[in-house]
Amino acid sequence: MTLLTFTLNGKKQSVDVPPATPLLWVLRDTLKLTGTKYSCGKGLCGSCTVHVDGEPRKSCTLPVSKVEGKTVLTIEGLGARGLHPVQKAWIEDEVAQCGYCQPGQIMTAVALLDDNAHPTDSDIEDAMKGILCRCGTYQRIKKAIHTAAEEA
Amino acid sequence: MNSIESKLLDRRQFLKLSTGSTAALVLGFCWPLNGKDSVSGEDVTFVPNAYLKIHSNDTVSVIMPRSEMGQKIYTALPQIVAEELEADWSKIKVIQGDLNEVYGSQTTGGSASVRTQYDRLRKAGATAKAMLIQAAATTLNVPVSECHAESGYVHHSRSDRILSYGSLVALANTLAVPKNVILKDPKAFHIIGKAYKSLDGVGKVDGSIKFGYDFELPEMLTAVVARIPKYGGSIVTFDATEALKVPGVTKVAPISAGVAVLAENSWAALQGRKKLVVKWNDGPHAKLNSKKISDDLHIALEQEGTIIRAEGDTDKALKTAERQIDLTFEVPYLDHAPQEPNNCTAHVHNGICEIWAPTQNPGAAWWAAKSVTQFDDENIKIHTLRMGGAFGRKLQSDYVRDAVEVAQLTKLPVKVIRTRSEDLKNGFYRPSTVHQVKVGLDRNNKLVSWNHKLSGPQDGWAPIITGGADELAYDIPNQKVSYVMTKQPIPIGAWRSVAHTQNAFVHESMVDEVARKTGRDPLAFRRELLKNRPRHLGVLDLVEKHSKWGKPLKDNRAQGLAVHYSFNSYVAIVIEISEAKKGLHVERVTAAIDCGTVINPDGVRAQVEGGIVMGLTAALYGEITIDQGEVEQTNFHNYRLLKMDKMPEINIHIVESTEPPTGVGEPPVPPTPPALMNAIAALTGKRLSRLPLKSQLG
């Protein structure tokens, strides 16, 4: 075991886990932050998306050793000081059905808006097409991203 | 100061002035003390029935007899109760009910939660309201007839006094429960029919709500099961030496479904499973593949079928028909693939088996636990957890059985999780079916004969394959529907809209083909055959108007239509597609639904949107295939879901109705694939009768 340190949701965090452990399982099992979801385990669906140094990353295939010294933001940290405009837009546009994929959708949308404050439909499709939603909430996701862009 | 505040001051005044009344004193003290009885310090809660708890801090807890999987019954069902209770919506909380026979069936399926719970939830709310009004009348020493309930208070207008529900709980608890209560006139509804935001909306965006996969108990282990890969296979031997070397792996042992790896955390369990060496016996189906299954289904159609609908004489009508049109349809197995894979937590200790399952079917979970443990009935406890999607998959209890068997290997609680690959390969699939349809037309091109014979891989109950096939809505004098079943080892189950998925595809493609071949407008043709079906016509009218049906379209565009009745609701869909160099694109979907009384119109829209996406996904990509006796699909790269860049614009229109509420989750799915295929036929002239599309388009 090696002690690995990174910044998690604004605080220094050390974990004593095998370095190859995917960040997803460190968040969920070691640190009890279960907002980040397991769904495919192969980086194919995006339910596990978190930010690493501000970039959206699929935590199910990202060894925790790769985030050593970096800054990680999860869905729990995003709204820690009051809901983020994207989270508010998600509520306003009543996006979620089951809600399971939505943390990954929201983290991806936040990263998009950080880069591009007023994305077009096609920008949104490009940024979001890797994040699957079996409930089929895509139309509302697109709308909520526009809502958040307008209100930010 | 608003009127409520001024009345509250009046109320305080009233309580101060009411001396000597025990009820008033208790009420007076428990109101500001947030749910604690002033004397005992205990929570005071009014429990008028199994669906409601009204607390002395005015909170109203609505207990859910069914489970939440994304269909938003955690909002729709409370709306029904709150309407009759005249509750303050901001005070409503939801509690998931555990398995309890007082609720009757707790199976969440068949788009049935609202339609089957509507009357009893209204009655539950109305009963509680009547008791609270009685309690208030007693407290104020006025006739019941002078009191009325509004937004969480009982009002006595003549004296301009009000009492909050919370202040009445202690007294209400002592009253007899009235047997007959009067329900509201739907014209007075002000909560039912409103697009309230989801009560659990915040939890779904801040990561705080817990699904089955997120469930945790102290000292809990996590396990994965290396499942027998081939149908009918078995374990010969296994070698756990390397698996047990993985830090955190605590035990490796066989269960009936395979070999379980127990560990202190998920990653250790997954790594242990990878290191596990198992020698499998391939079993009797090791050569089975999709081609063989398809051939079996086609050959079966040569046999005499079991008749499930017979009107007139189809054979004679076909023989004397002026023209005959035949088509053969085929649909594949489909997996539900909810975003949350199956999982279940179990704790077997001291003769007690406790289960925490994300399940649509707590009753089946109970039976699974009972059959594995044989414990006394009262020692099997089922707790229902929230599901990250289900679509019918979580009606099954195979994953509960796994968890109970694994839990028997340890004294600790254990959560058994599945990987995506295990989930996809071990489904209870929408069955693959083949349909032969022969129709006859008279010299006026009137449909006079409908002969539909289908074959499917039966696994017990035939309607899971034939449902809806015998309910053709069109007015055709001679109709025969029959089926032949083949035997396959692949488990099948209810997939969102069950057999309607394939039978609506057949009905709506065939009718469209007849319209096309006889040069008639598909909508006008359907209308003619649905003269006596006003609610079908209602949804057709709506989509005609909003899709601009029949109006000139841009170049390389076409529209397709389908209408279908299922789960007591009516849905019509128009899909507009375009063809460009890069292929076909679904541009726009217009849908109309008649689901009777609408509880939450936005919830209905969400379900229709989702159902359309699920139908499009099935039509475009959905296919579970078998090779060498096992499922080939292992993850989302080879079991594709629709992505945002392929998402059409969807517009939904709801028929205004005062009929009883009917299904919403499933009815939008069945008409979607045929509407797409009908659009393709309109655009290209090509009738595609096999799903999914991916196997037929370049």
Short mmCIF file of C-alpha atoms in Angstrom, two decimals, chain B residues 165-607:
data_model
loop_
_atom_site.label_atom_id
_atom_site.label_comp_id
_atom_site.label_asym_id
_atom_site.label_seq_id
_atom_site.Cartn_x
_atom_site.Cartn_y
_atom_site.Cartn_z
CA TYR B 165 -52.71 19.50 10.91
CA GLY B 166 -49.70 18.99 13.16
CA SER B 167 -51.53 20.50 16.10
CA LEU B 168 -54.36 18.00 15.65
CA VAL B 169 -52.41 14.77 15.48
CA ALA B 170 -52.78 13.70 19.11
CA LEU B 171 -56.52 14.08 19.12
CA ALA B 172 -56.95 12.72 15.60
CA ASN B 173 -55.17 9.56 16.71
CA THR B 174 -57.90 8.87 19.25
CA LEU B 175 -60.73 9.06 16.71
CA ALA B 176 -62.41 6.16 14.96
CA VAL B 177 -61.44 5.85 11.31
CA PRO B 178 -64.50 6.69 9.20
CA LYS B 179 -65.50 3.95 6.77
CA ASN B 180 -67.07 6.03 4.05
CA VAL B 181 -65.57 9.31 3.05
CA ILE B 182 -66.57 11.60 0.23
CA LEU B 183 -63.94 12.13 -2.43
CA LYS B 184 -63.46 15.50 -4.09
CA ASP B 185 -65.11 16.49 -7.32
CA PRO B 186 -62.26 16.32 -9.85
CA LYS B 187 -63.31 19.80 -11.01
CA ALA B 188 -61.95 21.07 -7.71
CA PHE B 189 -58.53 19.44 -8.13
CA HIS B 190 -55.68 21.86 -7.62
CA ILE B 191 -52.76 19.48 -6.93
CA ILE B 192 -53.66 16.62 -9.29
CA GLY B 193 -52.98 17.87 -12.79
CA LYS B 194 -50.22 20.29 -11.82
CA ALA B 195 -46.61 19.99 -12.96
CA TYR B 196 -45.06 19.90 -9.51
CA LYS B 197 -41.28 19.55 -9.41
CA SER B 198 -39.99 16.20 -8.20
CA LEU B 199 -39.88 15.98 -4.43
CA ASP B 200 -36.49 14.27 -4.73
CA GLY B 201 -35.16 16.66 -7.37
CA VAL B 202 -32.30 18.07 -5.29
CA GLY B 203 -31.04 14.65 -4.23
CA LYS B 204 -30.82 13.63 -7.86
CA VAL B 205 -28.48 16.50 -8.72
CA ASP B 206 -26.23 16.74 -5.67
CA GLY B 207 -25.28 13.07 -5.44
CA SER B 208 -27.07 12.55 -2.14
CA ILE B 209 -29.79 10.09 -3.05
CA LYS B 210 -28.84 6.45 -2.60
CA PHE B 211 -29.51 3.69 -5.05
CA GLY B 212 -29.10 0.00 -4.34
CA TYR B 213 -25.53 0.14 -5.61
CA ASP B 214 -24.78 2.87 -3.05
CA PHE B 215 -26.25 1.02 -0.09
CA GLU B 216 -23.92 0.35 2.78
CA LEU B 217 -23.99 -1.29 6.21
CA PRO B 218 -21.27 -1.32 8.88
CA GLU B 219 -18.73 -4.12 8.31
CA MET B 220 -20.37 -4.92 4.98
CA LEU B 221 -18.46 -7.06 2.49
CA THR B 222 -18.76 -6.70 -1.28
CA ALA B 223 -18.93 -9.70 -3.56
CA VAL B 224 -18.94 -10.44 -7.24
CA VAL B 225 -19.90 -13.74 -8.77
CA ALA B 226 -18.05 -15.37 -11.65
CA ARG B 227 -21.20 -16.62 -13.28
CA ILE B 228 -21.53 -19.74 -15.36
CA PRO B 229 -21.03 -18.32 -18.87
CA LYS B 230 -23.04 -20.74 -21.00
CA TYR B 231 -26.70 -21.60 -20.70
CA GLY B 232 -27.04 -24.98 -19.04
CA GLY B 233 -23.36 -25.02 -18.05
CA SER B 234 -21.93 -25.79 -14.64
CA ILE B 235 -18.77 -25.51 -12.55
CA VAL B 236 -16.29 -28.39 -12.83
CA THR B 237 -13.56 -27.08 -10.52
CA PHE B 238 -12.14 -23.74 -9.47
CA ASP B 239 -8.79 -22.59 -8.15
CA ALA B 240 -8.95 -19.64 -5.76
CA THR B 241 -5.24 -19.52 -4.88
CA GLU B 242 -4.45 -16.35 -6.82
CA ALA B 243 -7.78 -14.71 -6.04
CA LEU B 244 -7.19 -15.08 -2.32
CA LYS B 245 -3.82 -13.35 -2.68
CA VAL B 246 -5.55 -10.14 -3.74
CA PRO B 247 -5.45 -7.80 -0.73
CA GLY B 248 -8.94 -7.49 0.70
CA VAL B 249 -10.35 -10.74 -0.70
CA THR B 250 -11.72 -12.71 2.24
CA LYS B 251 -13.38 -15.75 0.76
CA VAL B 252 -14.03 -17.60 -2.48
CA ALA B 253 -16.85 -20.15 -2.59
CA PRO B 254 -19.33 -21.64 -5.05
CA ILE B 255 -23.01 -20.70 -5.14
CA SER B 256 -25.61 -22.02 -7.54
CA ALA B 257 -24.99 -19.31 -10.17
CA GLY B 258 -21.19 -19.54 -10.17
CA VAL B 259 -18.25 -18.81 -7.91
CA ALA B 260 -18.49 -15.91 -5.46
CA VAL B 261 -15.54 -13.73 -4.48
CA LEU B 262 -16.08 -11.90 -1.20
CA ALA B 263 -13.91 -8.95 -0.31
CA GLU B 264 -13.61 -5.90 1.88
CA ASN B 265 -14.36 -3.58 -1.04
CA SER B 266 -15.61 -3.59 -4.63
CA TRP B 267 -12.23 -3.26 -6.34
CA ALA B 268 -10.73 -6.13 -4.38
CA ALA B 269 -13.72 -8.29 -5.25
CA LEU B 270 -13.41 -7.40 -8.94
CA GLN B 271 -9.65 -8.10 -8.94
CA GLY B 272 -10.19 -11.35 -7.10
CA ARG B 273 -12.72 -12.45 -9.66
CA LYS B 274 -10.23 -11.70 -12.42
CA LYS B 275 -7.63 -13.92 -10.77
CA LEU B 276 -10.07 -16.71 -10.16
CA VAL B 277 -9.55 -19.77 -12.35
CA VAL B 278 -12.71 -21.74 -13.05
CA LYS B 279 -13.13 -24.79 -15.23
CA TRP B 280 -16.64 -24.73 -16.64
CA ASN B 281 -18.73 -27.53 -18.03
CA ASP B 282 -20.21 -26.16 -21.26
CA GLY B 283 -23.50 -27.99 -20.90
CA PRO B 284 -26.00 -29.02 -23.57
CA HIS B 285 -26.39 -25.68 -25.39
CA ALA B 286 -22.75 -24.94 -26.18
CA LYS B 287 -23.43 -24.82 -29.90
CA LEU B 288 -26.52 -22.66 -29.71
CA ASN B 289 -26.43 -19.43 -31.71
CA SER B 290 -28.80 -16.74 -32.91
CA LYS B 291 -29.11 -18.26 -36.37
CA LYS B 292 -30.33 -21.53 -34.89
CA ILE B 293 -32.83 -19.71 -32.67
CA SER B 294 -34.10 -17.73 -35.65
CA ASP B 295 -34.34 -20.87 -37.81
CA ASP B 296 -36.30 -22.61 -35.03
CA LEU B 297 -38.73 -19.72 -34.87
CA HIS B 298 -39.26 -19.68 -38.65
CA ILE B 299 -39.71 -23.45 -38.82
CA ALA B 300 -42.19 -23.34 -35.93
CA LEU B 301 -44.51 -21.21 -38.04
CA GLU B 302 -45.12 -24.21 -40.28
CA GLN B 303 -46.94 -25.91 -37.40
CA GLU B 304 -50.58 -25.46 -36.44
CA GLY B 305 -50.82 -22.64 -33.91
CA THR B 306 -52.76 -22.12 -30.71
CA ILE B 307 -55.54 -19.70 -31.59
CA ILE B 308 -55.94 -16.65 -29.35
CA ARG B 309 -58.30 -14.63 -31.50
CA ALA B 310 -60.78 -15.87 -34.06
CA GLU B 311 -63.42 -13.74 -35.72
CA GLY B 312 -65.21 -14.72 -38.91
CA ASP B 313 -63.41 -17.07 -41.27
CA THR B 314 -59.98 -15.76 -42.23
CA ASP B 315 -59.07 -18.72 -44.42
CA LYS B 316 -62.16 -18.36 -46.53
CA ALA B 317 -61.82 -14.59 -46.62
CA LEU B 318 -58.22 -14.89 -47.78
CA LYS B 319 -59.17 -17.34 -50.52
CA THR B 320 -61.88 -15.10 -51.85
CA ALA B 321 -59.91 -11.88 -51.41
CA GLU B 322 -59.16 -9.80 -54.47
CA ARG B 323 -55.64 -9.17 -53.28
CA GLN B 324 -53.36 -10.65 -50.62
CA ILE B 325 -50.39 -8.98 -48.95
CA ASP B 326 -47.95 -11.04 -46.88
CA LEU B 327 -45.09 -9.94 -44.67
CA THR B 328 -42.82 -11.73 -42.23
CA PHE B 329 -41.43 -9.80 -39.26
CA GLU B 330 -38.59 -10.65 -36.91
CA VAL B 331 -37.38 -8.97 -33.74
CA PRO B 332 -34.35 -9.86 -31.60
CA TYR B 333 -33.81 -10.41 -27.90
CA LEU B 334 -33.34 -7.13 -26.03
CA ASP B 335 -31.75 -6.35 -22.70
CA HIS B 336 -33.07 -3.68 -20.36
CA ALA B 337 -29.60 -2.31 -19.57
CA PRO B 338 -30.61 0.09 -16.83
CA GLN B 339 -27.78 2.45 -15.96
CA GLU B 340 -27.54 0.84 -12.52
CA PRO B 341 -26.52 -2.83 -12.88
CA ASN B 342 -28.23 -5.37 -10.65
CA ASN B 343 -27.10 -5.58 -7.07
CA CYS B 344 -28.47 -6.64 -3.72
CA THR B 345 -27.36 -6.53 -0.11
CA ALA B 346 -28.20 -9.37 2.25
CA HIS B 347 -27.44 -10.22 5.85
CA VAL B 348 -28.11 -13.73 7.07
CA HIS B 349 -27.54 -14.02 10.80
CA ASN B 350 -29.12 -15.76 13.79
CA GLY B 351 -31.91 -17.25 11.77
CA ILE B 352 -32.83 -13.92 10.21
CA CYS B 353 -32.47 -13.01 6.55
CA GLU B 354 -32.57 -9.32 5.86
CA ILE B 355 -32.51 -8.00 2.29
CA TRP B 356 -31.95 -4.52 0.87
CA ALA B 357 -32.78 -4.70 -2.80
CA PRO B 358 -33.34 -2.19 -5.57
CA THR B 359 -36.36 -4.10 -6.78
CA GLN B 360 -39.61 -3.70 -8.68
CA ASN B 361 -40.80 -6.85 -7.01
CA PRO B 362 -40.22 -7.12 -3.24
CA GLY B 363 -42.61 -10.07 -3.13
CA ALA B 364 -40.41 -12.08 -5.49
CA ALA B 365 -37.37 -11.00 -3.47
CA TRP B 366 -39.06 -12.42 -0.38
CA TRP B 367 -39.75 -15.73 -2.12
CA ALA B 368 -36.16 -15.93 -3.33
CA ALA B 369 -34.92 -15.42 0.22
CA LYS B 370 -37.42 -17.89 1.59
CA SER B 371 -36.56 -20.59 -0.93
CA VAL B 372 -32.83 -20.26 -0.25
CA THR B 373 -32.93 -20.03 3.56
CA GLN B 374 -36.19 -21.82 4.45
CA PHE B 375 -36.33 -19.48 7.45
CA ASP B 376 -39.64 -18.79 9.17
CA ASP B 377 -41.71 -16.26 7.28
CA GLU B 378 -41.41 -13.57 9.93
CA ASN B 379 -37.61 -13.84 9.87
CA ILE B 380 -37.32 -12.74 6.25
CA LYS B 381 -37.29 -8.97 5.90
CA ILE B 382 -37.27 -7.10 2.62
CA HIS B 383 -36.31 -3.45 2.32
CA THR B 384 -36.96 -1.83 -1.04
CA LEU B 385 -34.29 0.53 -2.32
CA ARG B 386 -34.36 3.11 -5.09
CA MET B 387 -33.42 1.84 -8.54
CA GLY B 388 -31.17 3.50 -11.11
CA GLY B 389 -33.52 2.44 -13.87
CA ALA B 390 -35.12 -0.97 -14.19
CA PHE B 391 -37.51 -1.16 -17.20
CA GLY B 392 -38.71 -4.60 -16.13
CA ARG B 393 -35.31 -6.15 -15.35
CA LYS B 394 -35.68 -5.63 -11.62
CA LEU B 395 -38.94 -7.58 -11.55
CA GLN B 396 -36.70 -10.64 -11.47
CA SER B 397 -35.06 -11.85 -8.29
CA ASP B 398 -32.05 -13.78 -9.64
CA TYR B 399 -29.74 -11.16 -8.15
CA VAL B 400 -31.52 -11.38 -4.80
CA ARG B 401 -30.99 -15.14 -4.78
CA ASP B 402 -27.27 -14.61 -5.50
CA ALA B 403 -27.04 -12.21 -2.56
CA VAL B 404 -28.78 -14.55 -0.13
CA GLU B 405 -26.61 -17.47 -1.14
CA VAL B 406 -23.46 -15.37 -0.79
CA ALA B 407 -24.65 -13.97 2.56
CA GLN B 408 -24.97 -17.52 3.85
CA LEU B 409 -21.19 -17.81 3.44
CA THR B 410 -20.49 -15.13 6.05
CA LYS B 411 -21.87 -13.68 9.24
CA LEU B 412 -21.37 -10.19 7.87
CA PRO B 413 -23.74 -8.31 5.61
CA VAL B 414 -22.69 -8.52 1.98
CA LYS B 415 -23.52 -6.52 -1.12
CA VAL B 416 -23.37 -8.56 -4.30
CA ILE B 417 -22.73 -6.37 -7.32
CA ARG B 418 -22.73 -7.15 -11.00
CA THR B 419 -20.47 -5.67 -13.61
CA ARG B 420 -22.03 -4.33 -16.79
CA SER B 421 -20.82 -7.36 -18.67
CA GLU B 422 -22.37 -9.79 -16.18
CA ASP B 423 -25.55 -7.77 -16.23
CA LEU B 424 -25.84 -7.80 -20.02
CA LYS B 425 -24.96 -11.48 -20.31
CA ASN B 426 -27.36 -12.61 -17.61
CA GLY B 427 -30.52 -10.83 -18.58
CA PHE B 428 -34.16 -11.78 -18.75
CA TYR B 429 -34.57 -10.58 -22.29
CA ARG B 430 -37.42 -9.29 -24.36
CA PRO B 431 -38.02 -12.45 -26.38
CA SER B 432 -37.02 -12.78 -30.00
CA THR B 433 -40.08 -13.49 -32.13
CA VAL B 434 -41.06 -14.16 -35.75
CA HIS B 435 -44.43 -13.11 -37.17
CA GLN B 436 -46.13 -14.10 -40.36
CA VAL B 437 -48.99 -11.83 -41.38
CA LYS B 438 -51.32 -12.43 -44.31
CA VAL B 439 -54.02 -9.93 -45.09
CA GLY B 440 -56.74 -9.98 -47.70
CA LEU B 441 -58.39 -7.02 -49.44
CA ASP B 442 -61.64 -6.97 -51.37
CA ARG B 443 -62.11 -5.31 -54.73
CA ASN B 444 -62.57 -1.93 -53.05
CA ASN B 445 -59.24 -2.39 -51.27
CA LYS B 446 -61.08 -2.85 -48.00
CA LEU B 447 -59.21 -5.00 -45.46
CA VAL B 448 -61.36 -8.09 -45.02
CA SER B 449 -58.97 -10.61 -43.53
CA TRP B 450 -56.13 -10.51 -40.99
CA ASN B 451 -54.15 -13.64 -40.25
CA HIS B 452 -51.27 -13.25 -37.78
CA LYS B 453 -49.23 -16.22 -36.65
CA LEU B 454 -46.28 -15.72 -34.38
CA SER B 455 -43.59 -17.86 -32.86
CA GLY B 456 -41.53 -17.19 -29.79
CA PRO B 457 -39.25 -18.85 -27.28
CA GLN B 458 -41.77 -19.67 -24.58
CA ASP B 459 -40.76 -19.77 -20.98
CA GLY B 460 -43.99 -20.37 -19.15
CA TRP B 461 -46.56 -17.68 -19.59
CA ALA B 462 -47.54 -17.13 -23.26
CA PRO B 463 -48.87 -13.54 -22.97
CA ILE B 464 -45.32 -12.32 -22.32
CA ILE B 465 -44.92 -13.08 -26.04
CA THR B 466 -48.45 -12.83 -27.41
CA GLY B 467 -49.83 -9.89 -25.38
CA GLY B 468 -51.44 -7.26 -27.57
CA ALA B 469 -51.32 -9.50 -30.68
CA ASP B 470 -54.94 -10.43 -29.99
CA GLU B 471 -56.05 -6.82 -29.49
CA LEU B 472 -55.81 -5.42 -33.01
CA ALA B 473 -57.88 -2.26 -32.85
CA TYR B 474 -58.70 -2.08 -36.53
CA ASP B 475 -62.15 -2.99 -37.74
CA ILE B 476 -61.51 -6.04 -39.90
CA PRO B 477 -64.31 -8.61 -40.14
CA ASN B 478 -62.18 -11.78 -40.31
CA GLN B 479 -59.29 -12.10 -37.89
CA LYS B 480 -57.18 -14.98 -36.71
CA VAL B 481 -54.23 -14.72 -34.35
CA SER B 482 -52.31 -17.82 -33.31
CA TYR B 483 -48.97 -18.76 -31.87
CA VAL B 484 -46.43 -21.56 -31.81
CA MET B 485 -43.76 -21.71 -29.14
CA THR B 486 -40.26 -23.11 -29.37
CA LYS B 487 -38.07 -24.13 -26.48
CA GLN B 488 -34.92 -22.10 -25.83
CA PRO B 489 -32.72 -21.97 -22.74
CA ILE B 490 -32.53 -18.16 -22.75
CA PRO B 491 -34.45 -16.50 -19.91
CA ILE B 492 -37.05 -14.02 -21.05
CA GLY B 493 -38.87 -11.37 -19.10
CA ALA B 494 -40.98 -8.25 -19.23
CA TRP B 495 -39.13 -5.46 -21.05
CA ARG B 496 -40.72 -1.99 -20.97
CA SER B 497 -44.15 -2.55 -22.62
CA VAL B 498 -43.60 -6.34 -22.72
CA ALA B 499 -45.12 -8.10 -25.76
CA HIS B 500 -46.55 -4.88 -27.13
CA THR B 501 -43.02 -4.03 -28.29
CA GLN B 502 -43.12 -6.67 -30.98
CA ASN B 503 -46.85 -6.89 -31.64
CA ALA B 504 -47.35 -3.16 -32.17
CA PHE B 505 -44.40 -3.24 -34.55
CA VAL B 506 -46.18 -5.96 -36.53
CA HIS B 507 -49.65 -4.35 -36.46
CA GLU B 508 -48.51 -0.87 -37.32
CA SER B 509 -46.03 -1.88 -40.00
CA MET B 510 -48.56 -4.14 -41.68
CA VAL B 511 -51.41 -1.64 -41.71
CA ASP B 512 -49.04 0.99 -43.03
CA GLU B 513 -47.87 -1.34 -45.76
CA VAL B 514 -51.45 -1.96 -46.85
CA ALA B 515 -52.08 1.79 -47.01
CA ARG B 516 -48.90 2.30 -49.01
CA LYS B 517 -49.56 -0.58 -51.42
CA THR B 518 -53.09 0.62 -52.08
CA GLY B 519 -52.08 4.25 -52.50
CA ARG B 520 -53.84 5.63 -49.46
CA ASP B 521 -52.71 8.11 -46.85
CA PRO B 522 -51.64 6.07 -43.81
CA LEU B 523 -53.47 8.36 -41.41
CA ALA B 524 -56.72 8.52 -43.37
CA PHE B 525 -56.58 4.76 -43.84
CA ARG B 526 -56.21 4.15 -40.10
CA ARG B 527 -58.96 6.60 -39.32
CA GLU B 528 -61.34 4.69 -41.53
CA LEU B 529 -60.54 1.44 -39.72
CA LEU B 530 -60.85 3.07 -36.30
CA LYS B 531 -64.25 4.70 -36.76
CA ASN B 532 -65.55 3.17 -33.55
CA ARG B 533 -62.45 3.92 -31.48
CA PRO B 534 -62.84 7.53 -30.36
CA ARG B 535 -59.78 7.58 -28.14
CA HIS B 536 -57.55 6.25 -30.91
CA LEU B 537 -58.98 8.97 -33.11
CA GLY B 538 -58.29 11.54 -30.44
CA VAL B 539 -54.56 10.90 -30.40
CA LEU B 540 -54.48 10.67 -34.19
CA ASP B 541 -56.10 14.10 -34.45
CA LEU B 542 -53.50 15.59 -32.13
CA VAL B 543 -50.47 14.21 -33.95
CA GLU B 544 -51.96 15.12 -37.31
CA LYS B 545 -52.24 18.72 -36.23
CA HIS B 546 -48.92 19.08 -34.44
CA SER B 547 -46.75 17.07 -36.82
CA LYS B 548 -48.19 18.95 -39.82
CA TRP B 549 -49.01 15.55 -41.27
CA GLY B 550 -49.52 15.56 -45.00
CA LYS B 551 -48.07 19.06 -45.45
CA PRO B 552 -45.13 19.50 -47.83
CA LEU B 553 -41.79 18.56 -46.24
CA LYS B 554 -38.25 19.61 -47.01
CA ASP B 555 -36.46 17.53 -49.65
CA ASN B 556 -35.27 14.10 -48.55
CA ARG B 557 -37.65 14.03 -45.65
CA ALA B 558 -40.60 11.79 -44.85
CA GLN B 559 -42.98 11.04 -42.00
CA GLY B 560 -44.14 7.75 -40.54
CA LEU B 561 -47.08 7.15 -38.24
CA ALA B 562 -48.12 4.56 -35.69
CA VAL B 563 -50.90 4.39 -33.10
CA HIS B 564 -51.24 1.81 -30.36
CA TYR B 565 -53.26 1.02 -27.26
CA SER B 566 -51.49 -0.57 -24.32
CA PHE B 567 -51.70 -0.47 -20.52
CA ASN B 568 -55.11 1.19 -20.95
CA SER B 569 -53.60 4.23 -22.72
CA TYR B 570 -53.54 5.43 -26.30
CA VAL B 571 -50.44 6.77 -28.01
CA ALA B 572 -49.92 8.05 -31.54
CA ILE B 573 -46.47 8.89 -32.85
CA VAL B 574 -45.31 10.64 -36.00
CA ILE B 575 -41.60 10.40 -36.79
CA GLU B 576 -39.97 12.63 -39.37
CA ILE B 577 -36.69 11.44 -40.85
CA SER B 578 -34.22 12.82 -43.33
CA GLU B 579 -31.74 11.18 -45.61
CA ALA B 580 -28.39 12.74 -46.29
CA LYS B 581 -25.02 11.43 -47.42
CA LYS B 582 -24.18 10.23 -43.94
CA GLY B 583 -27.36 8.21 -43.74
CA LEU B 584 -30.76 8.41 -42.15
CA HIS B 585 -31.42 10.81 -39.34
CA VAL B 586 -34.41 10.98 -37.03
CA GLU B 587 -35.33 14.65 -37.06
CA ARG B 588 -38.52 15.11 -35.15
CA VAL B 589 -40.97 13.04 -33.12
CA THR B 590 -44.50 14.21 -32.42
CA ALA B 591 -46.40 12.21 -29.86
CA ALA B 592 -49.89 12.31 -28.43
CA ILE B 593 -51.02 10.35 -25.40
CA ASP B 594 -54.43 9.79 -23.86
CA CYS B 595 -53.79 8.44 -20.38
CA GLY B 596 -57.02 9.62 -18.79
CA THR B 597 -56.73 11.92 -15.79
CA VAL B 598 -53.21 13.34 -15.67
CA ILE B 599 -51.60 13.54 -12.23
CA ASN B 600 -48.47 15.44 -13.25
CA PRO B 601 -48.29 16.59 -16.88
CA ASP B 602 -44.53 17.10 -16.79
CA GLY B 603 -44.08 13.62 -15.38
CA VAL B 604 -46.18 12.26 -18.24
CA ARG B 605 -44.06 14.17 -20.75
CA ALA B 606 -40.85 12.83 -19.19
CA GLN B 607 -42.11 9.26 -19.47
#
